[in-house]
Coordinates of C-alpha atoms and ligand atoms in Angstrom, one line a residue:
M1 CA 25.3 -8.1 -21.8
T2 CA 24.4 -11.7 -20.8
E3 CA 25.2 -12.5 -17.2
K4 CA 27.7 -15.3 -17.1
K5 CA 27.6 -17.1 -13.8
Q6 CA 31.0 -16.8 -12.0
P7 CA 32.5 -20.1 -11.0
W8 CA 32.0 -20.5 -7.3
W9 CA 35.7 -20.3 -6.5
K10 CA 36.0 -16.7 -7.8
T11 CA 34.0 -15.4 -4.8
A12 CA 35.3 -18.0 -2.4
V13 CA 37.7 -17.6 0.5
V14 CA 39.7 -20.8 1.2
Y15 CA 41.1 -21.8 4.6
Q16 CA 44.1 -24.1 4.7
I17 CA 44.3 -26.8 7.4
Y18 CA 47.5 -28.5 8.3
P19 CA 45.8 -31.5 9.8
K20 CA 48.6 -32.7 12.0
S21 CA 48.5 -29.4 13.9
F22 CA 44.9 -28.4 13.8
Q23 CA 42.9 -30.2 16.4
D24 CA 43.6 -33.6 18.2
S25 CA 40.5 -35.5 19.2
N26 CA 41.9 -38.6 20.9
G27 CA 44.8 -37.4 22.9
D28 CA 47.6 -38.9 20.8
G29 CA 49.1 -35.5 20.2
I30 CA 48.4 -35.5 16.5
G31 CA 45.6 -33.6 14.9
D32 CA 42.9 -35.7 13.1
I33 CA 39.8 -35.7 11.1
Q34 CA 37.4 -35.9 14.0
G35 CA 39.3 -32.9 15.4
I36 CA 38.6 -31.0 12.2
I37 CA 34.9 -31.9 12.3
S38 CA 34.7 -30.6 15.8
R39 CA 35.9 -27.2 14.6
L40 CA 33.7 -26.8 11.6
D41 CA 31.4 -24.4 13.4
Y42 CA 34.3 -22.2 14.1
L43 CA 35.2 -22.2 10.4
R44 CA 31.6 -21.5 9.4
E45 CA 31.6 -18.6 11.8
L46 CA 34.8 -17.3 10.2
G47 CA 32.9 -17.5 6.9
V48 CA 35.2 -19.5 4.7
D49 CA 33.8 -21.4 1.7
A50 CA 36.4 -24.2 1.3
L51 CA 39.0 -26.0 3.3
W52 CA 42.3 -27.0 1.6
I53 CA 43.6 -29.8 3.8
S54 CA 47.2 -30.9 3.6
P55 CA 47.6 -34.6 2.8
M56 CA 45.9 -37.2 5.0
Y57 CA 46.5 -40.2 2.9
C58 CA 48.5 -43.2 4.1
S59 CA 52.1 -42.1 4.5
P60 CA 55.2 -43.0 6.4
Q61 CA 55.4 -39.2 7.2
D62 CA 58.9 -38.7 6.0
D63 CA 57.7 -35.3 4.7
N64 CA 54.6 -35.0 6.8
G65 CA 52.3 -36.7 4.4
Y66 CA 53.7 -35.3 1.2
D67 CA 55.1 -38.8 0.7
I68 CA 52.0 -40.9 -0.1
S69 CA 52.0 -44.6 0.2
D70 CA 48.3 -45.2 -0.7
Y71 CA 46.2 -42.5 -2.4
R72 CA 43.0 -44.3 -1.7
N73 CA 43.2 -44.6 2.0
I74 CA 43.4 -42.3 5.0
D75 CA 46.3 -42.7 7.3
P76 CA 45.1 -44.3 10.6
M77 CA 46.8 -41.4 12.4
F78 CA 44.2 -39.1 11.0
G79 CA 41.2 -41.5 11.2
T80 CA 39.4 -43.7 8.7
M81 CA 37.6 -43.3 5.4
E82 CA 34.3 -43.2 7.3
D83 CA 35.7 -40.1 9.2
M84 CA 36.7 -38.6 5.8
E85 CA 33.2 -39.2 4.4
E86 CA 31.7 -37.7 7.6
L87 CA 33.9 -34.7 7.2
I88 CA 32.7 -34.2 3.6
R89 CA 29.1 -34.5 4.7
E90 CA 29.4 -32.3 7.7
S91 CA 31.2 -29.6 5.7
Q92 CA 28.6 -29.7 3.0
K93 CA 25.9 -29.0 5.6
R94 CA 27.8 -25.8 6.4
D95 CA 28.3 -24.8 2.8
I96 CA 32.0 -25.6 3.0
R97 CA 33.8 -27.6 0.4
I98 CA 36.8 -29.9 0.9
V99 CA 39.8 -29.3 -1.3
M100 CA 42.2 -32.2 -1.1
D101 CA 45.9 -32.0 -1.5
L102 CA 47.2 -34.1 -4.4
V103 CA 50.9 -35.1 -4.6
L104 CA 51.4 -36.3 -8.1
N105 CA 55.0 -35.6 -8.7
H106 CA 56.2 -38.4 -6.5
T107 CA 55.0 -41.1 -4.2
S108 CA 56.5 -42.5 -1.0
D109 CA 59.1 -45.3 -1.6
E110 CA 56.7 -47.4 0.5
H111 CA 53.9 -47.1 -2.1
I112 CA 53.2 -50.5 -3.6
W113 CA 54.1 -49.2 -7.1
F114 CA 57.6 -48.4 -6.0
Q115 CA 57.9 -51.6 -4.0
E116 CA 57.1 -53.5 -7.2
A117 CA 59.2 -51.2 -9.4
K118 CA 62.4 -51.9 -7.6
K119 CA 62.0 -55.7 -7.8
S120 CA 63.2 -55.9 -11.4
K121 CA 63.6 -54.0 -14.6
D122 CA 60.8 -56.0 -16.2
N123 CA 58.3 -55.6 -13.4
P124 CA 55.2 -53.9 -14.8
Y125 CA 55.6 -51.0 -12.3
H126 CA 59.2 -50.4 -13.1
D127 CA 58.5 -47.8 -15.6
Y128 CA 56.2 -45.9 -13.2
Y129 CA 59.4 -44.2 -11.9
V130 CA 62.4 -42.5 -13.4
W131 CA 65.5 -44.8 -13.6
R132 CA 68.9 -44.5 -15.1
D133 CA 71.5 -47.2 -15.5
G134 CA 74.9 -46.6 -14.0
K135 CA 77.6 -47.8 -11.6
E136 CA 77.6 -47.4 -7.9
G137 CA 79.2 -44.1 -7.0
E138 CA 78.9 -42.7 -10.6
L139 CA 75.8 -40.7 -10.5
P140 CA 74.0 -39.9 -13.8
N141 CA 74.6 -36.2 -13.1
D142 CA 75.1 -33.7 -10.3
M143 CA 71.5 -32.7 -9.8
R144 CA 70.6 -32.0 -6.2
A145 CA 67.4 -32.8 -4.3
V146 CA 65.4 -30.0 -2.8
F147 CA 65.9 -31.3 0.7
G148 CA 69.6 -31.6 0.2
G149 CA 71.9 -34.4 -1.1
P150 CA 72.0 -35.8 -4.6
A151 CA 68.7 -36.3 -6.6
W152 CA 69.8 -39.9 -7.5
E153 CA 69.6 -42.9 -5.3
W154 CA 71.3 -46.2 -6.1
V155 CA 69.4 -49.5 -6.0
P156 CA 72.1 -52.3 -6.1
Q157 CA 69.8 -55.1 -7.1
L158 CA 68.9 -53.3 -10.3
G159 CA 72.2 -51.6 -11.0
Q160 CA 70.1 -48.4 -11.5
Y161 CA 69.6 -45.1 -9.9
Y162 CA 66.1 -43.6 -9.3
F163 CA 65.4 -39.9 -9.5
H164 CA 64.0 -38.0 -6.6
Q165 CA 63.5 -34.2 -6.5
F166 CA 62.7 -34.2 -2.8
S167 CA 63.7 -36.8 -0.2
V168 CA 65.1 -40.2 -0.9
K169 CA 61.8 -41.5 0.3
Q170 CA 60.0 -39.6 -2.4
P171 CA 60.8 -41.2 -5.7
D172 CA 59.6 -39.2 -8.7
L173 CA 56.7 -40.6 -10.8
N174 CA 57.3 -41.0 -14.5
W175 CA 54.6 -38.9 -16.2
E176 CA 55.9 -40.0 -19.6
N177 CA 54.3 -43.3 -19.0
P178 CA 50.6 -43.2 -20.0
K179 CA 49.8 -46.0 -17.5
V180 CA 50.9 -43.7 -14.6
R181 CA 48.7 -41.0 -15.9
R182 CA 45.7 -43.3 -16.2
E183 CA 46.2 -44.6 -12.6
I184 CA 46.3 -41.0 -11.4
Y185 CA 43.1 -40.0 -13.3
D186 CA 41.2 -42.9 -12.0
M187 CA 42.2 -42.1 -8.5
I188 CA 41.1 -38.5 -8.9
L189 CA 37.8 -39.5 -10.3
W190 CA 37.3 -41.9 -7.4
W191 CA 37.8 -39.0 -5.0
M192 CA 35.5 -36.7 -7.0
E193 CA 32.7 -39.3 -6.6
K194 CA 33.1 -38.9 -2.9
G195 CA 32.1 -35.3 -3.2
I196 CA 35.4 -33.5 -3.1
G197 CA 35.2 -29.8 -4.0
G198 CA 38.6 -29.4 -5.4
F199 CA 42.3 -30.2 -5.4
R200 CA 45.5 -28.4 -4.6
L201 CA 48.3 -29.9 -6.7
D202 CA 51.6 -30.2 -5.0
V203 CA 54.7 -29.0 -7.0
I204 CA 52.8 -29.6 -10.2
D205 CA 55.2 -27.7 -12.4
Q206 CA 57.8 -30.4 -11.7
I207 CA 56.0 -33.4 -13.1
A208 CA 57.4 -33.0 -16.6
K209 CA 61.0 -33.2 -15.5
E210 CA 63.7 -34.2 -17.9
P211 CA 66.6 -35.1 -15.7
D212 CA 69.0 -35.8 -18.6
K213 CA 68.7 -32.1 -19.5
K214 CA 68.6 -31.2 -15.8
I215 CA 65.1 -29.8 -16.3
T216 CA 63.0 -29.9 -13.1
N217 CA 60.1 -27.5 -13.5
N218 CA 58.4 -26.2 -16.6
G219 CA 59.4 -29.1 -18.7
P220 CA 58.5 -29.0 -22.4
R221 CA 55.5 -31.4 -22.0
L222 CA 54.1 -29.8 -18.8
H223 CA 51.1 -28.1 -20.2
D224 CA 50.2 -31.0 -22.5
F225 CA 50.1 -33.2 -19.4
L226 CA 48.0 -30.7 -17.5
R227 CA 45.5 -30.3 -20.2
E228 CA 45.1 -34.0 -20.4
L229 CA 44.8 -34.3 -16.6
S230 CA 42.2 -31.6 -16.5
K231 CA 40.1 -33.0 -19.4
E232 CA 40.1 -36.5 -18.0
T233 CA 39.2 -35.4 -14.4
F234 CA 38.5 -31.9 -13.2
Q235 CA 36.4 -30.8 -16.1
K236 CA 33.9 -33.4 -15.2
G237 CA 33.0 -31.4 -12.1
E238 CA 32.8 -27.8 -10.8
L239 CA 36.1 -27.9 -8.9
L240 CA 38.5 -25.5 -7.5
T241 CA 41.9 -26.5 -8.7
V242 CA 45.1 -24.8 -7.7
G243 CA 48.5 -25.9 -8.8
E244 CA 51.5 -25.2 -6.7
A245 CA 54.1 -23.8 -9.1
W246 CA 57.3 -22.2 -7.7
G247 CA 58.4 -21.7 -11.4
A248 CA 55.3 -19.8 -12.4
N249 CA 55.5 -16.4 -14.1
T250 CA 52.7 -14.3 -15.4
Q251 CA 53.1 -15.8 -18.9
N252 CA 52.6 -19.4 -18.0
A253 CA 50.1 -18.5 -15.2
K254 CA 47.8 -17.5 -18.0
L255 CA 48.0 -21.0 -19.3
Y256 CA 47.5 -22.6 -15.9
S257 CA 44.5 -20.4 -15.1
N258 CA 43.1 -20.0 -18.5
P259 CA 39.4 -19.0 -18.1
D260 CA 38.4 -21.7 -20.6
G261 CA 39.1 -24.2 -17.8
S262 CA 41.6 -26.2 -19.8
E263 CA 44.1 -26.5 -16.9
F264 CA 43.4 -25.2 -13.4
S265 CA 41.3 -22.6 -11.7
M266 CA 44.5 -20.8 -10.6
V267 CA 48.1 -21.3 -9.4
F268 CA 50.1 -20.6 -6.4
Q269 CA 53.0 -18.6 -7.6
F270 CA 55.8 -17.5 -5.4
E271 CA 57.5 -14.5 -6.9
H272 CA 56.4 -12.3 -4.0
M273 CA 57.5 -14.9 -1.5
V274 CA 61.1 -15.1 -2.5
M275 CA 61.9 -11.4 -2.3
D276 CA 63.4 -11.5 1.1
Q277 CA 66.1 -13.9 0.0
Q278 CA 69.4 -13.2 -1.8
E279 CA 69.0 -13.7 -5.5
G280 CA 70.2 -17.0 -6.8
K281 CA 70.7 -18.3 -3.3
D282 CA 68.7 -20.5 -0.9
K283 CA 65.6 -19.5 1.0
W284 CA 67.8 -19.4 4.1
D285 CA 69.9 -16.5 2.8
L286 CA 68.1 -13.5 4.0
V287 CA 67.8 -9.9 2.8
P288 CA 65.4 -7.2 4.0
L289 CA 62.1 -7.1 2.2
P290 CA 62.4 -4.7 -0.8
F291 CA 59.0 -3.2 -0.3
V292 CA 58.7 -1.2 -3.5
K293 CA 59.6 -4.2 -5.5
L294 CA 57.0 -6.3 -3.6
K295 CA 54.3 -3.8 -4.5
K296 CA 55.3 -3.6 -8.1
N297 CA 55.4 -7.4 -8.3
L298 CA 51.9 -7.9 -6.9
A299 CA 50.6 -5.1 -9.2
K300 CA 52.2 -6.9 -12.2
W301 CA 50.2 -10.1 -11.3
Q302 CA 47.0 -8.1 -10.8
T303 CA 47.2 -6.3 -14.1
Q304 CA 48.6 -9.1 -16.3
L305 CA 46.1 -11.7 -15.3
Y306 CA 43.1 -9.3 -15.4
G307 CA 40.5 -10.8 -17.6
C308 CA 42.7 -13.6 -18.9
G309 CA 43.6 -15.6 -15.8
W310 CA 43.0 -15.7 -12.1
N311 CA 45.2 -15.1 -9.1
S312 CA 45.5 -16.9 -5.8
L313 CA 46.2 -14.6 -2.9
F314 CA 48.2 -15.8 0.0
W315 CA 50.8 -14.7 2.5
D316 CA 51.1 -18.0 4.5
N317 CA 51.0 -21.7 4.1
H318 CA 52.6 -24.7 5.8
D319 CA 55.9 -24.1 4.1
L320 CA 56.2 -20.5 4.9
P321 CA 57.0 -18.5 8.0
R322 CA 54.1 -16.6 9.7
I323 CA 53.5 -13.4 7.8
V324 CA 53.1 -11.2 10.9
S325 CA 56.6 -12.2 12.0
R326 CA 57.9 -11.9 8.5
W327 CA 56.7 -8.6 7.1
G328 CA 54.7 -7.2 10.0
D329 CA 55.7 -6.7 13.6
D330 CA 55.0 -9.6 15.9
G331 CA 55.8 -7.5 19.0
E332 CA 53.9 -4.4 20.0
C333 CA 52.1 -3.9 16.7
R334 CA 51.2 -7.5 16.2
E335 CA 47.4 -6.9 15.9
M336 CA 47.7 -3.8 13.8
S337 CA 50.2 -5.3 11.4
A338 CA 48.3 -8.6 11.1
K339 CA 45.2 -6.6 10.1
M340 CA 47.1 -4.4 7.7
L341 CA 48.6 -7.4 5.9
A342 CA 45.2 -9.0 5.6
T343 CA 43.7 -5.8 4.2
V344 CA 46.2 -5.4 1.4
L345 CA 45.9 -9.1 0.5
H346 CA 42.1 -9.4 0.6
G347 CA 41.6 -6.2 -1.3
M348 CA 43.2 -7.6 -4.4
Q349 CA 41.7 -9.6 -7.2
G350 CA 41.9 -13.4 -6.8
T351 CA 40.9 -16.1 -4.4
P352 CA 42.3 -15.4 -0.9
Y353 CA 43.7 -18.2 1.2
I354 CA 44.0 -18.1 5.0
Y355 CA 46.4 -20.4 6.7
Q356 CA 45.3 -21.8 10.0
G357 CA 46.1 -19.4 12.8
E358 CA 46.7 -16.5 10.4
E359 CA 43.2 -15.2 11.4
L360 CA 44.5 -15.0 15.0
G361 CA 47.7 -13.3 14.1
M362 CA 49.8 -16.3 15.1
T363 CA 53.5 -15.8 15.1
N364 CA 56.7 -17.6 14.3
V365 CA 58.2 -19.8 17.0
R366 CA 61.7 -19.7 18.5
F367 CA 62.6 -23.1 19.9
E368 CA 65.9 -23.4 21.6
D369 CA 67.1 -26.8 20.7
I370 CA 67.2 -28.5 17.3
S371 CA 65.5 -31.6 18.9
Q372 CA 62.3 -29.5 19.3
Y373 CA 62.0 -29.2 15.5
R374 CA 60.4 -31.8 13.3
D375 CA 60.9 -30.7 9.7
I376 CA 63.2 -32.8 7.5
E377 CA 64.2 -29.6 5.6
I378 CA 65.4 -27.9 8.7
F379 CA 67.4 -31.0 9.8
N380 CA 69.1 -31.4 6.4
M381 CA 69.9 -27.7 6.2
Y382 CA 71.3 -27.7 9.8
K383 CA 73.6 -30.6 9.0
E384 CA 74.7 -29.3 5.7
R385 CA 75.5 -25.8 6.9
M386 CA 77.2 -27.0 10.0
Q387 CA 79.5 -29.0 7.7
Q388 CA 80.0 -26.0 5.4
G389 CA 81.2 -23.9 8.4
Y390 CA 78.3 -21.5 8.8
S391 CA 78.2 -20.0 12.3
K392 CA 75.6 -21.5 14.7
S393 CA 74.0 -18.1 15.2
E394 CA 73.6 -17.6 11.5
I395 CA 72.0 -21.0 11.1
W396 CA 69.6 -20.3 13.9
E397 CA 68.6 -16.9 12.5
S398 CA 67.7 -18.7 9.3
I399 CA 65.6 -21.3 11.1
Y400 CA 63.8 -18.6 13.1
A401 CA 63.1 -16.6 10.0
K402 CA 62.3 -19.2 7.4
G403 CA 61.9 -22.7 9.0
R404 CA 58.7 -24.4 7.9
D405 CA 58.0 -25.5 11.5
N406 CA 57.1 -21.8 12.2
A407 CA 53.8 -22.5 10.5
R408 CA 53.4 -26.0 11.8
T409 CA 53.1 -25.5 15.6
P410 CA 49.7 -26.4 16.8
M411 CA 46.7 -24.2 16.4
Q412 CA 46.1 -22.1 19.4
W413 CA 42.5 -22.6 20.5
N414 CA 42.5 -21.4 24.1
G415 CA 44.6 -20.6 27.1
S416 CA 44.6 -24.1 28.6
T417 CA 47.5 -26.5 28.4
H418 CA 48.9 -27.0 24.9
G419 CA 46.5 -24.3 23.7
G420 CA 43.6 -26.7 23.7
F421 CA 45.1 -28.5 20.8
T422 CA 45.5 -31.9 22.6
E423 CA 45.2 -33.5 25.9
G424 CA 48.2 -35.6 25.2
T425 CA 51.7 -34.5 24.3
P426 CA 51.7 -32.6 21.0
W427 CA 53.9 -34.0 18.2
I428 CA 55.5 -30.6 18.0
G429 CA 55.5 -28.0 20.8
V430 CA 52.9 -25.3 21.0
N431 CA 54.1 -21.7 20.6
P432 CA 54.5 -20.5 24.2
N433 CA 52.5 -17.3 23.4
Y434 CA 49.3 -19.4 23.2
R435 CA 48.1 -17.9 26.5
Q436 CA 47.8 -14.4 24.8
I437 CA 47.1 -15.5 21.3
N438 CA 44.3 -18.0 20.9
A439 CA 41.0 -18.4 19.2
K440 CA 38.9 -18.1 22.4
A441 CA 40.4 -14.8 23.4
E442 CA 40.1 -13.5 19.8
R443 CA 36.5 -14.5 19.5
E444 CA 35.7 -12.7 22.7
N445 CA 37.3 -9.5 21.6
P446 CA 35.3 -7.6 19.0
N447 CA 38.5 -5.7 17.9
S448 CA 40.6 -8.8 17.3
V449 CA 42.4 -9.9 14.3
Y450 CA 39.9 -12.8 14.0
H451 CA 36.9 -10.5 13.8
Y452 CA 38.8 -8.3 11.3
Y453 CA 39.3 -11.4 9.0
R454 CA 35.6 -12.2 9.4
R455 CA 34.7 -8.7 8.2
L456 CA 37.1 -8.9 5.3
I457 CA 35.5 -12.2 4.2
Q458 CA 32.0 -10.8 4.4
L459 CA 33.1 -7.7 2.4
R460 CA 34.1 -9.9 -0.5
K461 CA 30.6 -11.4 -0.6
E462 CA 28.9 -8.1 -0.3
Y463 CA 30.8 -6.0 -2.8
P464 CA 31.3 -7.4 -6.2
V465 CA 34.1 -4.9 -6.8
F466 CA 36.4 -7.1 -4.7
V467 CA 35.9 -9.9 -7.1
E468 CA 35.8 -8.1 -10.5
G469 CA 37.3 -4.6 -10.0
K470 CA 40.2 -3.6 -12.1
F471 CA 43.4 -3.0 -10.1
E472 CA 45.5 0.1 -10.2
L473 CA 48.6 0.7 -8.1
L474 CA 49.0 4.2 -6.6
L475 CA 52.1 5.9 -5.1
E476 CA 54.2 3.3 -6.9
E477 CA 57.6 4.5 -5.5
D478 CA 56.4 5.3 -2.0
E479 CA 58.6 3.3 0.5
Q480 CA 56.0 3.0 3.2
I481 CA 52.5 3.2 1.8
F482 CA 50.8 0.4 -0.2
A483 CA 47.8 1.9 -2.0
Y484 CA 45.7 0.8 -4.9
T485 CA 42.3 1.2 -6.3
R486 CA 39.8 -1.4 -7.6
T487 CA 37.2 -0.2 -10.0
N488 CA 34.1 -1.6 -11.7
E489 CA 31.2 -0.1 -13.6
S490 CA 29.5 1.4 -10.5
C491 CA 32.2 2.1 -8.0
E492 CA 35.7 2.8 -7.0
M493 CA 37.4 1.3 -4.0
L494 CA 40.6 2.5 -2.3
V495 CA 42.9 0.2 -0.3
C496 CA 45.5 2.1 1.6
A497 CA 48.0 0.8 4.1
N498 CA 51.1 1.9 6.0
F499 CA 53.5 -1.0 5.7
S500 CA 55.9 0.6 8.2
G501 CA 56.1 1.1 12.0
Q502 CA 56.2 5.0 11.6
N503 CA 53.6 7.6 11.1
V504 CA 53.5 8.7 7.5
N505 CA 51.9 11.5 5.7
C506 CA 49.4 10.5 3.1
E507 CA 47.9 13.2 0.9
L508 CA 45.9 10.7 -1.0
L509 CA 43.6 10.3 1.9
S510 CA 42.2 13.8 1.7
E511 CA 40.3 12.9 -1.5
W512 CA 38.7 9.9 0.2
R513 CA 37.7 11.4 3.5
Q514 CA 34.0 11.6 2.5
A515 CA 34.0 8.1 1.1
K516 CA 32.4 5.2 3.0
Q517 CA 34.8 3.2 5.1
L518 CA 34.4 -0.5 4.7
I519 CA 37.1 -1.5 7.1
H520 CA 39.7 0.3 9.1
N521 CA 42.1 -1.1 11.7
V522 CA 42.1 2.2 13.6
Q523 CA 38.9 3.5 15.3
G524 CA 37.6 6.8 14.0
K525 CA 38.1 9.0 11.0
L526 CA 40.9 9.1 8.6
G527 CA 43.5 11.7 9.5
E528 CA 46.2 13.5 7.4
E529 CA 48.7 10.7 8.3
L530 CA 48.6 7.0 8.7
K531 CA 49.6 5.6 12.0
P532 CA 52.0 2.6 12.1
Y533 CA 50.5 -0.2 10.1
E534 CA 47.2 1.6 9.7
A535 CA 45.1 0.2 6.9
V536 CA 41.7 1.2 5.4
I537 CA 39.4 0.3 2.6
C538 CA 37.0 3.0 1.4
I539 CA 34.5 2.9 -1.4
R540 CA 32.5 5.5 -3.4
E541 CA 30.1 5.5 -6.3
K542 CA 31.3 6.6 -9.6
Ligands
LIG601 C1 55.3 -28.9 -1.6 C2 54.7 -29.0 -0.3 C3 55.8 -29.3 0.7 C4 56.4 -30.6 0.4 C5 56.9 -30.6 -1.1 C6 57.2 -32.0 -1.6 O1 56.2 -27.8 -1.8 O2 54.0 -27.9 0.0 O3 55.3 -29.3 2.0 O4 57.5 -30.8 1.2 O5 56.0 -30.1 -2.0 O6 56.1 -32.7 -1.7
LIG602 CA1 44.8 -37.6 17.1

């Protein structure tokens, strides 16, 4: 058998930075590039191979940088292009690659293209966006924007509406226009020349929208566009590319992550992330996590992409609540459950992503006043649901459970004021639990969540079975235990975890008592039963 070299991103662990909340270096209360640079040694110690950084391009920050007004410049709030180049160099020295966030579905309405586009119908940039003729007050159709309100905005001087899937300040780009595509490719190539290691592509499954047919994601031309994009750009380098695709299923994920490299390295799919919401409703409408369904779903992705695609593995990102508060226990069992959740995730096949603070077991936040929040999505939902007559307490429970600001409070570095994030006033409040939960305390405690993550990251480098092993779900119907094996030519590995807060009997373990334990969140030997949130990975030769 000829050894084919694995692409680097198959063995990599990626760390996501939300730059506004990571580390402030100049006391203005906003995280910045110099702040990231000052923490590179921490990230190296953690052992990650790449940093996906949420957008730092020029932006009016209507949606925290996901509304870009200039793709080729850094927002002064984060620093300068020199800072960015320094970050790339300093990361390279530590064997860490930089993965940029690319928002290609829309721009800011303050982008020069849009400024020009709305001047007149025959402006050369007009066709960069999606317009429909109409009359004021008579919208082209009833499509809604993700952040609330209609998806159409009236521009009186043109007598036209423009289409926006997100906020009014995020007009959708027209991918049907080859000029738009060319501009985008040139911009990507320009960044690649600076030594970028990859890209995360924001809401990429929405670029091929067809509003007249009310199609938002998975439009008919989507994969044609993606293949062209990839050929013109990514394929000229060895990049990690990951598309964000809320509409991904295992079928189209095989296209996105085709091993021939024709589209991306992998996608972020969200089937497992929408399970605790009522079907057909919004993310705010909660239901308890259907655990068995979750396991089966993850198992489906593991088996269906095996050998013909590649998974991304994540529990958290800047849009999602903190996993330990969501599916673990952020009270008494915070550390145990954070480690358990990490174990089941990192044991699977794919590229794991760690969201800043996840490696500390950071939790959701419960602010008391709406003015303490910052997220446009929370504000719009709050207004809408108040008008629709939801009770205040119901709305607050939704915000506490699902609000995006849960993930966006500042990184907790130490026990000093504002958790060491800033010497000024942070743009969003620090979670008051920073005195107990912070990087300094975690680093000093050998049994911490942080050191557990470090060990998991190392295991992936030491044992090829983490990368290549075939997945098999065990105890499928069990309502508390999440267990599976990973198998390659030489060995078999068991990942076994108690997802519940009770002791549970686990017969399976008796077969594995002699096997080598790679990681275990309880000191000592395996017993007959699993303690609350106990998790272990064992390995044996075949
Ligand atoms: C993605 C981003 C999110 C942003 C949205 C619009 O879902 O992750 O933060 O609001 O796209 O760009
Ligand atoms: Ca700053």
